[in-house]
Amino acid sequence: MDTQTDFHLSRPQITLQNMNPGSKLPLTSFTEMWYQIFLWALFSSMFIHTIAGAYCFDTLRKHKYGKYFPLVIIIMGVLLPLTSGVVSSAAVAFVYRASSYQMPPLYALLWGIGQTVVTVCVGLTRILATL
C-alpha cells in the first residue's frame, strides 16, 4: 500500500448520526454541535420574528407604507441567524470541541434559543443607544 492510501483509510469519517434533532445521543463533533445550535437559533428567531411581523401587520395594515414593514421584520428573522448566528454557534461549538466536552442535545437547544433571547433583549432595550 502506498502512503496516500494509508492516510485516506486512517482518516475519521464524519457521520451524520446525531444530526437528527430528536436524537438523545450526545453531540461529539464540531459539525454536529454547530449544526444543532444553528438550527435552534434559526427556527426560534423565525418563530419570534413571525409573531412580531403578524403583530406589526395587524397594527399597520391600513398605513400607506407601514403595511410592508412586516416583510422586513420576517426577512431579518432569517438574515440575523444566517450571519451572526452562524458565527456564534461556531464559537460555542468550537469551545465545546476544543475542551473535549460532549454536548447533550438539550444544551444545543438552550444555546440556540439563548442566542435568540439575547438578540430580542438587545433589540427591545436601549443598550445599543448607550454605547
Tab-separated table of C-alpha atoms in Angstrom:
chain	number	residue	atom	x	y	z
A	1	MET	CA	0.000	0.000	0.000
A	2	ASP	CA	1.206	3.481	-0.705
A	3	THR	CA	1.212	6.210	1.943
A	4	GLN	CA	-1.656	8.147	0.387
A	5	THR	CA	-3.974	5.141	0.621
A	6	ASP	CA	-2.951	4.540	4.252
A	7	PHE	CA	-3.655	8.150	5.109
A	8	HIS	CA	-7.053	8.006	3.433
A	9	LEU	CA	-8.038	4.878	5.346
A	10	SER	CA	-6.952	6.227	8.720
A	11	ARG	CA	-8.920	9.469	8.421
A	12	PRO	CA	-12.008	9.520	10.668
A	13	GLN	CA	-15.276	9.576	8.779
A	14	ILE	CA	-17.793	12.288	9.569
A	15	THR	CA	-21.112	10.681	10.352
A	16	LEU	CA	-24.435	12.393	10.391
A	17	GLN	CA	-25.931	10.122	13.048
A	18	ASN	CA	-26.544	12.921	15.536
A	19	MET	CA	-27.851	15.479	13.057
A	20	ASN	CA	-31.391	14.385	13.926
A	21	PRO	CA	-32.859	16.938	16.380
A	22	GLY	CA	-34.763	14.154	18.177
A	23	SER	CA	-31.625	12.143	18.919
A	24	LYS	CA	-30.707	11.525	22.556
A	25	LEU	CA	-27.052	10.773	21.764
A	26	PRO	CA	-24.517	13.400	22.874
A	27	LEU	CA	-23.036	15.561	20.144
A	28	THR	CA	-19.310	14.916	19.805
A	29	SER	CA	-18.053	16.547	16.611
A	30	PHE	CA	-17.809	20.246	15.834
A	31	THR	CA	-20.148	19.880	12.863
A	32	GLU	CA	-22.856	18.162	14.874
A	33	MET	CA	-22.723	20.746	17.644
A	34	TRP	CA	-22.615	23.723	15.291
A	35	TYR	CA	-25.486	22.405	13.163
A	36	GLN	CA	-27.808	21.723	16.104
A	37	ILE	CA	-27.146	25.102	17.769
A	38	PHE	CA	-27.556	26.922	14.458
A	39	LEU	CA	-30.845	25.194	13.640
A	40	TRP	CA	-32.337	26.018	17.038
A	41	ALA	CA	-31.211	29.647	16.696
A	42	LEU	CA	-32.639	29.867	13.179
A	43	PHE	CA	-36.028	28.355	13.969
A	44	SER	CA	-36.501	30.221	17.250
A	45	SER	CA	-35.600	33.505	15.526
A	46	MET	CA	-38.001	32.785	12.681
A	47	PHE	CA	-40.752	31.979	15.209
A	48	ILE	CA	-40.269	35.192	17.189
A	49	HIS	CA	-39.966	37.386	14.083
A	50	THR	CA	-43.054	35.795	12.510
A	51	ILE	CA	-45.079	36.659	15.621
A	52	ALA	CA	-43.661	40.201	15.579
A	53	GLY	CA	-44.402	40.515	11.855
A	54	ALA	CA	-48.002	39.355	12.344
A	55	TYR	CA	-48.494	41.858	15.165
A	56	CYS	CA	-46.919	44.625	13.060
A	57	PHE	CA	-49.134	43.782	10.103
A	58	ASP	CA	-52.216	43.794	12.323
A	59	THR	CA	-51.453	47.247	13.713
A	60	LEU	CA	-50.181	48.845	10.470
A	61	ARG	CA	-52.373	47.185	7.841
A	62	LYS	CA	-54.123	50.462	6.920
A	63	HIS	CA	-50.946	52.534	6.756
A	64	LYS	CA	-49.784	53.525	3.288
A	65	TYR	CA	-46.195	52.254	3.679
A	66	GLY	CA	-46.286	50.611	7.109
A	67	LYS	CA	-48.048	47.530	5.805
A	68	TYR	CA	-44.755	46.471	4.182
A	69	PHE	CA	-42.695	46.603	7.410
A	70	PRO	CA	-43.668	43.053	8.461
A	71	LEU	CA	-41.798	41.751	5.413
A	72	VAL	CA	-38.647	43.472	6.625
A	73	ILE	CA	-39.135	42.026	10.113
A	74	ILE	CA	-39.565	38.483	8.781
A	75	ILE	CA	-36.553	38.832	6.451
A	76	MET	CA	-34.443	39.991	9.395
A	77	GLY	CA	-35.646	36.944	11.331
A	78	VAL	CA	-33.879	34.805	8.740
A	79	LEU	CA	-30.865	37.024	7.978
A	80	LEU	CA	-29.744	37.535	11.588
A	81	PRO	CA	-29.223	33.824	12.318
A	82	LEU	CA	-27.645	33.331	8.898
A	83	THR	CA	-24.985	35.926	9.731
A	84	SER	CA	-24.369	36.358	13.434
A	85	GLY	CA	-25.999	33.041	14.371
A	86	VAL	CA	-23.556	31.076	12.237
A	87	VAL	CA	-20.572	32.747	13.888
A	88	SER	CA	-21.811	32.495	17.470
A	89	SER	CA	-22.920	28.875	17.005
A	90	ALA	CA	-19.490	28.048	15.632
A	91	ALA	CA	-17.831	29.775	18.593
A	92	VAL	CA	-19.842	27.754	21.119
A	93	ALA	CA	-19.225	24.501	19.225
A	94	PHE	CA	-15.507	25.311	18.999
A	95	VAL	CA	-15.242	25.813	22.770
A	96	TYR	CA	-17.021	22.522	23.460
A	97	ARG	CA	-14.910	20.647	20.900
A	98	ALA	CA	-11.611	22.218	21.993
A	99	SER	CA	-12.293	21.257	25.603
A	100	SER	CA	-13.312	17.711	24.541
A	101	TYR	CA	-16.774	18.001	26.090
A	102	GLN	CA	-19.700	16.148	24.665
A	103	MET	CA	-22.773	18.312	24.228
A	104	PRO	CA	-26.173	16.885	25.138
A	105	PRO	CA	-28.802	17.839	22.532
A	106	LEU	CA	-30.725	19.756	25.205
A	107	TYR	CA	-27.722	22.077	25.612
A	108	ALA	CA	-27.742	22.751	21.872
A	109	LEU	CA	-31.401	23.733	22.204
A	110	LEU	CA	-30.599	26.055	25.122
A	111	TRP	CA	-27.643	27.659	23.310
A	112	GLY	CA	-29.702	28.207	20.139
A	113	ILE	CA	-32.747	29.645	21.866
A	114	GLY	CA	-30.447	31.630	24.159
A	115	GLN	CA	-28.989	33.398	21.130
A	116	THR	CA	-32.483	34.465	20.108
A	117	VAL	CA	-33.334	35.605	23.642
A	118	VAL	CA	-30.180	37.747	23.806
A	119	THR	CA	-30.973	39.246	20.389
A	120	VAL	CA	-34.529	40.073	21.493
A	121	CYS	CA	-33.306	41.613	24.768
A	122	VAL	CA	-30.777	43.801	22.955
A	123	GLY	CA	-33.434	44.804	20.410
A	124	LEU	CA	-36.067	45.694	22.997
A	125	THR	CA	-33.811	47.622	25.340
A	126	ARG	CA	-31.790	50.754	24.791
A	127	ILE	CA	-28.435	49.030	25.353
A	128	LEU	CA	-27.097	49.885	21.884
A	129	ALA	CA	-28.106	53.547	22.236
A	130	THR	CA	-25.882	53.885	25.321
A	131	LEU	CA	-22.732	52.686	23.568
